[in-house]
Amino acid sequence: MAKKPAKPDAFAETSVDALTKAGAAKELARLASEIARHDALYYQKDNPEISDAAYDLLRQRNEAIEARFPELQREDSPTSRVGAAPSDGFSKVTHAVPMLSLGNVFDDDGVRDFVDRIRRFLGLDADAPLNFTTEPKIDGLSIGLRYERGRLVQAATRGDGYVGENVTANVITIGDIPKQVKAREFPDPFEVRGEIYMSHSAFAALNVEQEKAGAKVFANPRNAAAGSLRQLDPSVTASRPLQFFAYAWGETASLPANTQWGVYEAFAKWGFPLNPLAKLTSSLDEMLSTYSEIEEGRAGLDYDIDGIVYKLDRLDLQERLGFVSRSPRWAVAHKFPAEKATTVLREIEIQVGRTGAMTPVAKLEPVTVGGVVVQNATLHNEDEIARKDVRVGDTVILQRAGDVIPQILGPVLDKRAKSAKPFVFPTVCPACGSHAVREINPNTGKEDAVRRCTGGLICPAQRVERLKHFVSRNAFDIEGLGAKNIEAFYDEGLIQSPPDIFTLATRDSCAEIKLENREGWGETSAQKLFAAIAARRNVTLDRFIYALGIRHVGEITGRLLARNYGTADSFVEAMGVAAKDRASATYAELENIDGIGPTVAAAIADFFAEPHNVAVVEELLKYVSPQALESVDTASAVSGKTVVFTGTLEQMTRAEAKAQAERLGAKVAGSVSKKTDYVVAGPGAGSKLKNAKDLGVAVLTEDEWLKLIS
Ligand code: IVH
């Protein structure tokens, strides 16, 4: 935006934290019309009244209020409005249907298992006919294109799968993407999904231009496509030749067909580009031979592909199969083998992670593998280095597959110098000097492969890593507070533990050297950071739990816990009880949550048995109000209920019944307790049925269950 001085009294502000709900609603209405007015002045009249910074503050205030009162978000909210991306970044878009990813397989057996698993899940015979689409996996960026009344109204990146970035203004410049679909039968709304990519020839030409202009040269077409799509100035995106292939859909009023292939045919009719190598295949052999054909032709394609995707063709079966964690059961990616290269190992560096794990990292002579320059690779752990006998100075074979961290396969022994000595793994932590030990796994009685620093919170490396994890993308995801700033703030003593993040603004207001006066900061960037922090005081409970960095608690477990306990208070209270008494019913309930089990339950209890962890959580909850997750399907009769399946089911497999119950918001447990709401018993049910009767739990037949959920 053109710079003009800000109006000094742009608006009289009540701080976001102090707003009442009614006050917030009023303020959101005021901001929506104010921002719309400035957008019109800027975009249509080319005559802005306020500076970029003042405009940014309006949007940030709007976002912070929406974050505190999500239920008050207006239909005309500036956050969701299209065509006027904020000048300093992209607004966020919550995907109506999550944009999830695909599971991977690496060989023919993996594909066979995938097909067999589908048959087992659906209870189909080995010879029941099943069609799959077989199509290239495009190495680009996924995008969701929302059409209303046939008009492209919003384009969003995948982001974390649930929330992406609004890149509409940029996507509008891509010639391959229809802006208007005229077909009468085009559903309204309809979200087409697919991949944005850059061809090899366009990539090469772009890099020549970049070099001439003294600008950044891109490592590969994918990075070039990403960099081009995320331009703040759409005219730059317009000058970069991006292309598109359609292969999926999101929210839709209806579907034009009842098979994947049928939808592709409709896509083509409506003017969306489809990958010409995509094919409908009707047997495992045909899927695998198509894989080989496409792989053989790979080098001759003008765009990057990194594997083949198989999708079960019938949409009714896709629906029944559903998803497991973040991937569909009905589709899989068959990855091409990793690319290899050799280079020299200069040094082995030990990095200390947030749980104290010491990971050896190979520092390499830079080498290009699979289109990117690699300088670091993981050596996994002490035993791996010994097993492969990798020594500093060795020429090593390196492998890189897709987004996976490059790996060292082993040394080239012919090239080894006589003086090369076996690597001695340190037994003290390089960051804090504490002893580093290999624990004995209580379940297996075996020594852990990982050596860990015992310094806990006195170890600066662990503290910094925990902070980085806390603000990371799938945890608090605080814009402007990435790994680099965390390191700097930690070194300067500004942020030592997570609660410090939320007191940063208050402490800054009376600090001797204010953030805005520090190197690399200014008034706008400091205010932006404070607003971004304030906006995340209402993260969802699953993110909050995940952010705590409890061992074995990843995003999926975070979700399970958030769903199970509902609020932060009941979670913390229950974990307090579970930590104190592992014979308690509360501990048993934790361990009994489907998907949790003994190792994870013990790790959570261990975490809450440490007083300093509890102190951090309690302190955090003074500043942060984690939001309960929306139930998967609150309208369903079994939402929030705990169900146990036992005996043989006749109309679907056990796996399908479980997945369906979970989709409807029920919890599926493995054993019967007083907390069980229903036991669904088929023929052959044994002790679980007996337990249910003893405890007075409702017992349903399969038919009764299906009637209940229908
Ligand atoms: S289907 C529910 N088809 O691969 C999953 N994805 O690892 C829907 N991708 O995020 C995705 N080519 O960015 C699908 N022909 C294709 C694809 C494809 C590339 C990407 C996509 C996705 C990732 C999954």
XYZ file of C-alpha atoms and ligand atoms in Angstrom:
734
model
C 0.000 0.000 0.000
C 1.155 3.568 -0.590
C 2.468 5.200 2.545
C 0.371 7.932 4.030
C 0.534 9.141 7.601
C -1.768 7.301 9.994
C -4.667 9.203 11.420
C -3.575 9.746 15.027
C -6.960 8.898 16.485
C -7.739 6.001 14.158
C -9.932 4.634 16.961
C -10.126 4.745 20.691
C -9.072 1.298 21.859
C -10.153 -0.896 24.682
C -7.570 -3.658 24.986
C -8.822 -6.908 23.458
C -8.494 -8.728 26.768
C -10.746 -6.213 28.485
C -13.600 -6.414 25.960
C -16.910 -7.878 27.064
C -18.697 -10.161 24.637
C -21.171 -7.430 23.719
C -18.355 -4.911 23.358
C -16.448 -7.366 21.163
C -19.442 -7.882 18.858
C -19.790 -4.136 18.434
C -16.094 -3.714 17.817
C -16.077 -6.507 15.195
C -18.929 -4.784 13.366
C -17.083 -1.486 13.442
C -13.839 -3.103 12.249
C -15.572 -4.979 9.422
C -16.965 -1.789 7.951
C -13.836 0.229 8.674
C -11.570 -2.342 6.983
C -13.972 -2.711 4.060
C -13.889 1.055 3.590
C -10.075 1.095 3.569
C -9.989 -1.877 1.198
C -12.253 -0.026 -1.198
C -10.165 3.138 -0.936
C -7.029 1.180 -1.600
C -8.105 -1.436 -4.118
C -10.792 0.372 -6.069
C -10.050 4.056 -5.693
C -6.283 3.762 -5.415
C -6.485 6.438 -2.760
C -5.655 5.075 0.704
C -6.372 7.208 3.741
C -4.184 5.433 6.256
C -0.687 3.947 6.306
C 0.069 0.254 5.828
C 0.948 -0.046 9.485
C -2.300 1.501 10.680
C -4.249 -0.760 8.319
C -2.348 -3.807 9.602
C -3.203 -2.889 13.169
C -6.901 -2.787 12.302
C -6.730 -6.278 10.834
C -4.677 -7.614 13.722
C -7.126 -6.209 16.223
C -9.949 -7.834 14.302
C -8.123 -11.175 14.294
C -7.273 -10.959 17.990
C -10.930 -10.308 18.877
C -12.068 -13.172 16.641
C -9.537 -15.442 18.276
C -10.920 -14.563 21.695
C -14.548 -14.860 20.638
C -14.577 -17.262 17.680
C -18.351 -17.548 17.937
C -18.688 -13.839 17.109
C -16.930 -14.052 13.751
C -19.131 -12.227 11.250
C -20.086 -13.420 7.804
C -18.534 -10.297 6.380
C -15.449 -10.715 8.557
C -12.343 -9.224 6.945
C -10.552 -12.487 7.824
C -12.689 -14.503 5.459
C -13.277 -11.886 2.794
C -11.709 -12.474 -0.532
C -9.767 -10.310 -2.914
C -8.179 -8.021 -0.398
C -5.280 -9.879 1.103
C -3.575 -7.933 3.858
C -0.394 -6.353 2.637
C 1.779 -7.887 5.317
C 0.838 -11.514 4.947
C -2.089 -13.736 4.230
C -5.260 -14.104 6.212
C -6.143 -17.553 7.513
C -8.798 -19.816 6.087
C -10.333 -22.660 8.063
C -10.953 -25.545 5.671
C -14.580 -26.666 5.724
C -13.279 -30.180 5.003
C -9.735 -30.743 6.337
C -6.990 -31.058 3.697
C -5.292 -34.196 4.863
C -2.339 -36.075 3.487
C -1.648 -39.555 2.150
C 0.019 -42.564 3.696
C 3.086 -43.832 1.839
C 4.180 -47.230 0.629
C 7.546 -47.913 -0.943
C 7.214 -51.197 -2.810
C 4.810 -53.625 -4.490
C 4.144 -55.430 -1.211
C 3.073 -52.145 0.322
C 0.503 -51.700 -2.459
C -0.713 -55.296 -2.059
C -1.136 -54.735 1.700
C -3.043 -51.523 0.994
C -5.520 -53.330 -1.264
C -5.801 -56.296 1.135
C -6.449 -53.969 4.054
C -9.306 -52.358 2.141
C -10.833 -55.752 1.402
C -10.510 -56.808 5.032
C -11.984 -53.542 6.320
C -14.963 -53.836 4.010
C -15.229 -57.576 4.456
C -14.822 -58.250 0.698
C -13.573 -61.462 -0.900
C -10.154 -61.549 -2.515
C -11.751 -61.722 -5.967
C -14.457 -59.071 -5.525
C -13.808 -56.513 -8.297
C -12.327 -53.204 -7.136
C -11.263 -50.314 -9.374
C -8.629 -47.787 -8.448
C -7.519 -44.608 -10.142
C -3.753 -44.707 -10.709
C -2.230 -41.258 -11.185
C 1.049 -39.379 -10.722
C 1.780 -37.727 -7.400
C 2.633 -34.187 -8.410
C 5.451 -32.578 -6.441
C 3.946 -29.131 -5.971
C 1.662 -27.426 -3.469
C -1.871 -28.419 -2.722
C -4.568 -25.821 -3.059
C -8.301 -25.643 -2.380
C -10.349 -23.581 -4.861
C -13.776 -22.566 -3.639
C -16.448 -21.704 -6.204
C -19.739 -20.035 -5.392
C -22.332 -19.736 -8.124
C -19.622 -20.915 -10.471
C -17.262 -18.096 -9.575
C -13.845 -18.643 -7.963
C -14.174 -16.844 -4.622
C -11.369 -18.246 -2.531
C -8.102 -20.131 -2.881
C -6.421 -21.507 0.217
C -3.174 -23.358 0.801
C -3.165 -26.558 2.792
C -1.430 -25.036 5.843
C -1.610 -27.490 8.725
C -4.491 -29.293 7.033
C -7.131 -27.517 9.112
C -6.208 -23.871 8.587
C -4.463 -22.584 5.472
C -3.606 -19.241 3.956
C -5.801 -17.154 1.748
C -3.884 -16.776 -1.520
C -6.848 -15.907 -3.741
C -5.366 -12.760 -5.232
C -2.373 -14.783 -6.415
C -4.245 -17.828 -7.649
C -6.462 -15.615 -9.794
C -3.379 -14.922 -11.899
C -2.887 -18.614 -12.816
C -4.094 -19.204 -16.351
C -4.842 -22.945 -15.884
C -7.416 -22.239 -13.182
C -10.953 -21.344 -14.303
C -12.229 -18.164 -12.653
C -15.774 -18.883 -13.731
C -17.405 -22.218 -14.475
C -20.459 -21.783 -16.637
C -21.838 -25.347 -16.645
C -25.395 -25.375 -15.320
C -24.867 -28.550 -13.310
C -21.788 -27.164 -11.500
C -22.597 -27.580 -7.780
C -22.831 -24.487 -5.588
C -20.700 -24.278 -3.556
C -17.944 -26.515 -4.863
C -14.334 -26.741 -3.755
C -11.931 -28.220 -6.277
C -8.588 -29.355 -4.905
C -5.371 -30.104 -6.683
C -1.729 -29.245 -7.069
C -0.062 -26.039 -8.200
C 3.311 -26.686 -9.781
C 5.972 -25.126 -11.978
C 7.268 -26.879 -15.101
C 10.990 -27.583 -15.502
C 11.241 -25.220 -18.457
C 9.519 -22.375 -16.600
C 11.721 -23.043 -13.583
C 14.935 -22.878 -15.624
C 13.838 -19.644 -17.312
C 12.843 -18.123 -13.969
C 16.223 -18.880 -12.421
C 18.010 -17.263 -15.365
C 15.927 -14.128 -14.764
C 16.529 -14.246 -11.019
C 20.246 -14.561 -11.504
C 20.308 -11.635 -13.926
C 18.413 -9.499 -11.440
C 20.727 -10.547 -8.609
C 17.736 -12.124 -6.872
C 17.385 -15.449 -5.060
C 17.867 -18.544 -7.222
C 15.440 -21.375 -6.367
C 16.694 -24.846 -5.449
C 13.964 -26.751 -7.324
C 10.644 -26.216 -9.121
C 8.641 -26.953 -5.977
C 10.383 -24.207 -3.994
C 9.997 -21.870 -6.937
C 6.258 -22.619 -7.095
C 5.889 -22.093 -3.341
C 7.857 -18.863 -3.406
C 5.809 -17.614 -6.347
C 2.459 -18.470 -4.804
C 3.319 -16.796 -1.529
C 4.193 -13.443 -3.071
C 2.567 -10.519 -1.317
C 2.287 -8.728 -4.614
C -0.002 -10.679 -6.991
C 1.625 -9.041 -10.000
C 4.811 -10.959 -9.150
C 2.855 -14.222 -9.031
C 1.297 -13.292 -12.370
C 4.770 -13.067 -13.904
C 5.658 -16.593 -12.734
C 4.234 -19.380 -14.903
C 2.381 -21.622 -12.457
C 0.163 -24.512 -13.526
C -2.499 -26.676 -11.969
C -3.821 -30.263 -11.934
C -7.146 -31.100 -10.248
C -7.415 -34.388 -8.304
C -9.739 -33.970 -5.316
C -12.492 -31.863 -3.781
C -13.508 -30.328 -0.473
C -16.889 -28.917 0.545
C -19.490 -29.468 -2.110
C -23.246 -29.093 -2.468
C -23.331 -32.346 -4.428
C -21.113 -34.545 -6.546
C -21.419 -35.054 -10.294
C -20.699 -38.798 -10.116
C -20.411 -41.671 -7.685
C -16.859 -42.631 -8.595
C -13.518 -40.818 -8.388
C -13.070 -41.299 -12.122
C -16.535 -39.956 -12.824
C -15.726 -36.791 -10.877
C -12.496 -36.421 -12.875
C -14.526 -36.610 -16.088
C -16.768 -33.845 -14.780
C -13.684 -31.796 -13.805
C -12.435 -32.079 -17.372
C -15.820 -31.039 -18.756
C -15.867 -27.995 -16.465
C -12.460 -26.883 -17.698
C -10.108 -28.081 -14.947
C -6.805 -29.581 -16.118
C -6.378 -33.268 -15.283
C -3.098 -35.095 -15.364
C -2.987 -36.889 -18.747
C -1.300 -39.967 -17.240
C -4.129 -40.660 -14.781
C -5.866 -43.947 -15.534
C -8.672 -46.118 -14.215
C -7.203 -49.521 -13.303
C -9.054 -52.661 -12.298
C -6.472 -54.991 -10.734
C -3.366 -54.920 -8.591
C -1.292 -56.037 -11.599
C -2.599 -53.205 -13.693
C -1.902 -50.698 -10.893
C 1.688 -51.906 -10.587
C 2.326 -51.988 -14.323
C 0.971 -48.446 -14.621
C 3.358 -47.444 -11.833
C 6.281 -48.891 -13.820
C 5.183 -47.225 -17.061
C 4.910 -43.829 -15.453
C 8.201 -44.259 -13.620
C 9.935 -45.120 -16.894
C 8.601 -41.966 -18.490
C 9.357 -39.813 -15.457
C 12.609 -38.313 -16.729
C 10.850 -37.152 -19.902
C 8.103 -35.224 -18.074
C 8.332 -31.461 -17.864
C 7.238 -31.444 -14.206
C 8.312 -33.243 -11.026
C 6.414 -36.228 -9.714
C 7.534 -38.181 -6.688
C 5.345 -41.242 -6.857
C 1.976 -42.657 -7.864
C -1.317 -42.236 -6.016
C -3.912 -45.026 -5.999
C -7.482 -44.113 -5.027
C -10.349 -46.517 -4.602
C -12.795 -45.535 -7.332
C -16.196 -46.029 -5.675
C -17.088 -43.034 -3.523
C -19.543 -44.979 -1.354
C -16.687 -47.293 -0.385
C -14.368 -44.321 0.228
C -16.991 -42.990 2.600
C -17.207 -46.281 4.475
C -13.444 -46.561 4.755
C -12.966 -43.026 6.040
C -9.704 -41.787 7.522
C -7.198 -43.004 10.024
C -5.491 -40.103 11.790
C -4.519 -37.810 8.917
C -4.733 -40.100 5.903
C -7.559 -41.788 4.009
C -7.818 -45.573 4.185
C -8.970 -45.544 0.556
C -5.885 -43.924 -1.019
C -2.142 -44.273 -0.755
C 1.003 -42.815 -2.297
C 3.470 -45.293 -3.809
C 6.721 -43.374 -3.636
C 9.515 -43.657 -6.181
C 12.805 -44.907 -4.760
C 14.983 -42.309 -3.097
C 17.802 -40.630 -4.968
C 21.369 -41.286 -3.882
C 24.691 -39.397 -4.003
C 28.133 -39.569 -2.398
C 29.942 -36.847 -0.500
C 32.452 -36.310 2.305
C 31.517 -36.364 5.986
C 33.244 -33.394 7.559
C 32.080 -33.654 11.118
C 29.534 -35.301 13.392
C 27.634 -32.814 15.520
C 25.509 -33.827 18.503
C 22.174 -32.028 18.754
C 20.147 -32.124 21.942
C 16.383 -32.254 21.488
C 13.607 -31.149 23.815
C 13.452 -34.496 25.608
C 17.240 -34.599 25.971
C 17.684 -37.069 23.113
C 21.164 -36.645 21.628
C 21.024 -36.975 17.863
C 24.188 -37.239 15.784
C 23.988 -35.028 12.721
C 26.362 -35.491 9.800
C 27.877 -32.235 8.542
C 28.590 -32.836 4.864
C 30.424 -31.360 1.936
C 27.402 -29.810 0.135
C 25.980 -32.059 -2.595
C 22.858 -31.976 -4.789
C 20.476 -34.921 -4.332
C 17.005 -35.027 -5.860
C 17.146 -31.358 -6.786
C 18.196 -29.881 -3.446
C 21.554 -29.074 -1.909
C 22.157 -31.222 1.167
C 24.662 -30.283 3.880
C 23.217 -32.106 6.893
C 21.944 -35.628 7.316
C 20.798 -37.638 10.296
C 22.877 -40.500 11.642
C 19.981 -41.483 13.976
C 21.845 -42.651 17.077
C 24.974 -44.116 18.595
C 24.268 -47.708 17.534
C 23.597 -46.703 13.940
C 26.975 -44.966 13.689
C 28.682 -48.044 15.106
C 26.672 -50.453 12.942
C 27.468 -48.558 9.755
C 30.963 -47.737 11.029
C 30.768 -44.204 9.704
C 33.869 -42.140 10.497
C 34.665 -38.455 10.217
C 36.469 -37.863 6.908
C 34.763 -40.813 5.173
C 33.199 -40.570 1.749
C 29.607 -41.556 2.458
C 26.546 -42.598 0.468
C 23.622 -40.286 1.040
C 19.933 -40.849 0.305
C 17.066 -38.397 0.102
C 13.432 -39.345 -0.413
C 10.871 -36.578 -0.810
C 10.513 -34.416 2.257
C 12.212 -36.972 4.489
C 15.425 -35.893 6.248
C 18.424 -37.090 4.208
C 20.073 -40.239 5.528
C 23.576 -41.650 5.451
C 23.494 -45.210 4.132
C 27.142 -46.014 4.853
C 30.791 -45.292 4.065
C 32.638 -46.037 0.814
C 35.372 -48.156 2.379
C 37.757 -47.970 -0.611
C 38.037 -44.275 -0.083
C 38.677 -44.362 3.674
C 41.863 -42.650 4.954
C 44.139 -44.875 7.040
C 44.040 -42.354 9.878
C 40.195 -42.440 10.168
C 39.141 -43.445 13.672
C 35.818 -44.886 14.860
C 33.521 -42.211 16.259
C 33.288 -42.045 20.031
C 29.829 -40.977 21.126
C 29.948 -38.465 24.008
C 28.634 -39.557 27.401
C 28.066 -36.020 28.617
C 25.699 -33.467 27.141
C 27.482 -30.966 24.868
C 25.062 -28.219 25.950
C 25.100 -28.513 29.751
C 27.725 -31.101 30.691
C 25.212 -33.346 32.484
C 25.589 -37.099 32.231
C 24.010 -38.603 29.164
C 22.561 -42.066 29.649
C 20.771 -44.796 27.773
C 17.631 -45.721 29.682
C 16.291 -49.230 30.008
C 12.892 -49.518 28.376
C 10.581 -50.885 31.097
C 8.426 -52.697 28.548
C 11.180 -54.575 26.726
C 13.941 -54.566 29.365
C 16.305 -53.496 26.567
C 18.642 -50.528 26.514
C 17.203 -47.567 24.617
C 19.019 -46.757 21.362
C 18.906 -43.090 22.227
C 21.310 -41.516 24.705
C 19.690 -38.727 26.690
C 20.980 -35.758 28.608
C 19.833 -36.007 32.241
C 19.992 -32.244 32.742
C 16.225 -31.701 32.294
C 15.327 -28.074 32.739
C 18.861 -27.018 33.670
C 19.944 -27.963 30.146
C 19.695 -24.869 27.958
C 19.400 -26.971 24.798
C 16.347 -28.796 26.142
C 14.754 -25.585 27.353
C 15.177 -23.879 24.003
C 13.928 -26.921 22.114
C 10.858 -27.099 24.337
C 10.150 -23.454 23.629
C 10.578 -24.008 19.907
C 8.187 -26.921 20.095
C 5.726 -24.814 22.079
C 5.473 -22.168 19.353
C 5.761 -24.577 16.429
C 3.248 -24.779 13.634
C 1.028 -27.517 15.008
C 1.274 -26.210 18.579
C 0.753 -22.515 19.399
C 1.823 -21.417 15.923
C 2.623 -17.837 16.876
C 3.271 -15.768 13.776
C 6.626 -14.010 13.977
C 7.865 -16.193 16.825
C 9.778 -18.942 15.096
C 12.829 -20.955 16.088
C 15.264 -18.105 15.391
C 13.487 -15.517 17.517
C 12.991 -18.026 20.316
C 16.739 -18.673 20.380
C 17.490 -14.963 20.445
C 14.885 -14.232 23.154
C 16.163 -17.133 25.207
C 19.776 -15.968 24.954
C 18.771 -12.460 25.987
C 16.794 -13.789 28.940
C 13.481 -12.445 27.609
C 11.788 -15.833 27.328
C 12.949 -18.715 29.503
C 9.794 -20.775 29.755
C 6.430 -20.805 27.928
C 4.491 -18.474 30.283
C 7.107 -15.762 29.593
C 5.769 -15.544 26.053
C 2.476 -14.213 27.334
C 3.995 -11.656 29.698
C 6.386 -10.375 27.053
C 4.238 -7.384 26.045
C 3.583 -6.274 29.637
C 7.231 -6.627 30.610
C 8.249 -4.822 27.451
C 6.129 -1.795 28.290
C 8.346 -1.064 31.294
C 11.610 -2.502 29.972
C 14.775 -0.452 29.756
C 15.373 -1.477 26.169
C 12.097 -2.028 24.405
C 11.765 -4.705 21.782
C 11.084 -2.088 19.097
C 14.519 -0.601 19.783
C 16.351 -3.888 19.479
C 18.239 -4.805 16.364
C 16.039 -6.170 13.653
C 12.864 -4.863 15.298
C 10.734 -1.766 14.857
C 7.491 -0.399 16.220
C 5.304 -2.224 13.715
C 7.034 -5.574 13.961
C 7.029 -5.472 17.770
C 3.334 -4.564 17.899
C 2.613 -7.252 15.363
C 4.362 -9.841 17.481
C 2.435 -8.814 20.602
C -0.828 -8.965 18.663
C 0.083 -12.389 17.280
C 0.801 -13.640 20.800
C -2.442 -12.186 22.132
C -4.333 -13.787 19.272
C -3.158 -17.235 20.350
C -4.414 -17.039 23.913
C -7.389 -19.012 22.715
C -5.721 -21.952 21.023
C -7.693 -25.135 20.938
C -7.108 -27.590 23.757
C -5.465 -30.217 21.521
C -2.800 -27.739 20.450
C -2.302 -26.683 24.050
C -1.724 -30.274 25.166
C 0.549 -31.014 22.228
C 2.540 -27.827 22.931
C 3.427 -29.020 26.434
C 5.926 -31.373 24.812
C 5.044 -34.436 26.884
C 6.984 -37.452 25.661
C 4.971 -39.639 23.255
C 2.190 -37.039 23.051
C 1.982 -35.952 19.429
C -0.820 -34.086 17.700
C -3.048 -37.136 17.415
C -2.741 -37.981 21.106
C -3.294 -34.291 21.887
C -6.597 -34.507 20.034
C -7.610 -37.724 21.760
C -6.939 -36.181 25.154
C -8.684 -32.930 24.266
C -11.757 -34.795 23.094
C -11.757 -37.058 26.067
C -11.332 -34.466 28.808
C -13.117 -31.563 27.109
C -11.586 -28.656 29.030
C -8.080 -27.758 30.196
C -9.228 -27.740 33.802
C -10.645 -31.233 33.749
C -7.597 -32.497 31.846
C -5.137 -30.999 34.348
C -7.188 -32.132 37.314
C -7.462 -35.691 36.030
C -3.748 -35.854 35.185
C -2.948 -34.670 38.722
C -4.905 -37.605 40.123
C -3.460 -40.049 37.561
C 0.090 -38.924 38.374
C -0.402 -39.380 42.121
C -2.090 -42.750 42.003
C -1.510 -45.175 39.173
C -3.968 -47.588 40.696
C -6.729 -44.971 40.476
C -9.784 -45.198 38.241
C -8.605 -41.916 36.673
C -5.344 -43.529 35.568
C -7.232 -46.539 34.250
C -9.501 -44.244 32.265
C -6.478 -42.520 30.728
C -4.869 -45.816 29.777
C -8.155 -47.081 28.414
C -8.643 -44.261 25.910
C -8.535 -45.916 22.535
C -5.216 -45.018 20.911
C -3.373 -44.251 24.172
C -2.146 -47.391 25.966
C 0.392 -47.975 28.760
C 3.534 -46.233 27.404
C 1.768 -42.982 26.579
C -0.297 -43.016 29.782
C 2.874 -43.510 31.839
C 4.639 -40.675 30.011
C 1.736 -38.312 30.711
C 1.622 -39.315 34.380
C 5.412 -38.895 34.633
C 5.087 -35.398 33.235
C 2.417 -34.404 35.752
C 4.353 -36.016 38.605
C 7.049 -33.352 38.187
C 6.120 -30.294 40.254
C 7.928 -27.899 37.912
C 5.856 -29.124 34.968
C 2.634 -28.632 36.910
C 3.810 -25.145 37.909
C 4.415 -24.234 34.253
C 1.000 -25.551 33.206
C -0.760 -23.671 35.995
C 1.113 -20.476 35.244
C 0.266 -20.823 31.545
C -3.413 -21.230 32.287
C -3.403 -17.792 33.874
C -2.779 -16.313 30.425
C -4.193 -18.859 28.053
C -7.760 -20.161 27.768
C -7.653 -23.317 25.655
C -10.855 -23.823 23.687
C -12.735 -27.086 23.743
C -12.740 -28.937 20.422
C -15.948 -29.013 18.549
C -17.306 -32.488 18.834
C -16.936 -34.544 15.662
C -20.683 -34.741 15.302
C -22.548 -33.303 18.224
C -25.855 -33.977 16.573
C -25.381 -37.720 16.685
C -27.095 -39.801 19.342
C -23.809 -41.374 20.411
C -21.620 -38.272 20.522
C -19.520 -38.307 23.685
C -20.592 -41.865 24.574
C -18.164 -44.688 25.234
C -18.785 -47.869 23.271
C -17.245 -51.325 23.360
C -17.676 -53.751 20.461
C -17.465 -57.440 21.200
C -18.212 -60.662 19.374
C -18.695 -60.971 15.619
C -20.398 -58.163 13.751
C -22.383 -59.220 10.717
C -23.025 -56.104 8.681
C -19.567 -54.602 8.770
C -16.130 -55.425 10.058
C -15.046 -54.413 13.543
C -12.633 -51.865 12.073
C -15.386 -50.210 10.064
C -17.767 -50.137 13.036
C -15.096 -48.502 15.178
C -14.235 -45.891 12.569
C -17.902 -45.082 12.030
C -18.571 -44.709 15.768
C -15.609 -42.366 16.100
C -16.800 -40.289 13.184
C -20.065 -39.832 15.055
C -18.201 -38.556 18.101
C -18.261 -41.725 20.206
C -15.219 -43.078 22.030
C -14.440 -46.704 21.329
C -12.833 -48.504 24.251
C -11.199 -51.889 24.420
C -12.640 -53.025 27.739
C -15.845 -52.574 29.706
C -15.944 -50.368 32.793
C -18.540 -48.385 34.720
C -17.901 -45.533 32.288
C -18.968 -47.584 29.268
C -22.295 -46.411 27.851
C -22.981 -49.206 25.378
C -21.646 -52.661 24.691
C -22.480 -53.791 21.174
C -22.408 -57.566 21.290
C -22.486 -59.915 18.334
C -22.504 -63.713 18.299
C -19.655 -65.263 20.262
C -19.330 -62.372 22.743
C -17.680 -63.594 25.952
C -16.255 -61.943 29.037
C -16.932 -58.373 27.920
C -20.617 -59.144 27.601
C -20.588 -60.724 31.031
C -18.803 -57.669 32.506
C -21.364 -55.384 30.913
C -24.214 -57.337 32.487
C -22.479 -57.369 35.887
C -21.909 -53.604 35.750
C -25.392 -52.859 34.442
C -24.089 -51.353 31.158
C -26.580 -51.193 28.260
C -26.060 -54.062 25.834
C -27.152 -53.620 22.194
C -27.330 -55.997 19.269
C -25.695 -54.858 16.043
C -29.121 -53.959 14.608
C -30.036 -51.924 17.658
C -26.734 -50.089 17.404
C -27.265 -49.314 13.705
C -30.745 -48.049 14.461
C -29.376 -45.835 17.236
C -26.850 -44.172 14.944
C -28.941 -44.006 11.798
S -5.010 -36.948 -3.188
C -6.987 -37.039 1.155
N -3.731 -36.971 -5.449
O 0.261 -35.263 -1.999
C -5.780 -36.911 0.318
N -2.689 -35.869 -3.628
O 0.764 -36.636 0.642
C -6.009 -36.143 -0.941
N -0.547 -34.818 -4.175
O -1.305 -33.050 0.186
C -4.798 -36.015 -1.748
N -0.524 -35.375 -6.299
O -0.467 -32.137 -2.042
C -3.695 -36.576 -4.174
N -2.755 -37.051 -7.553
C -2.722 -36.650 -6.284
C -1.650 -35.887 -5.757
C -1.666 -35.530 -4.414
C 0.128 -34.736 -5.333
C -0.082 -34.241 -2.891
C -1.074 -33.385 -2.181
C -1.248 -33.997 -0.825
C -0.040 -34.847 -0.707
C -0.353 -36.027 0.176
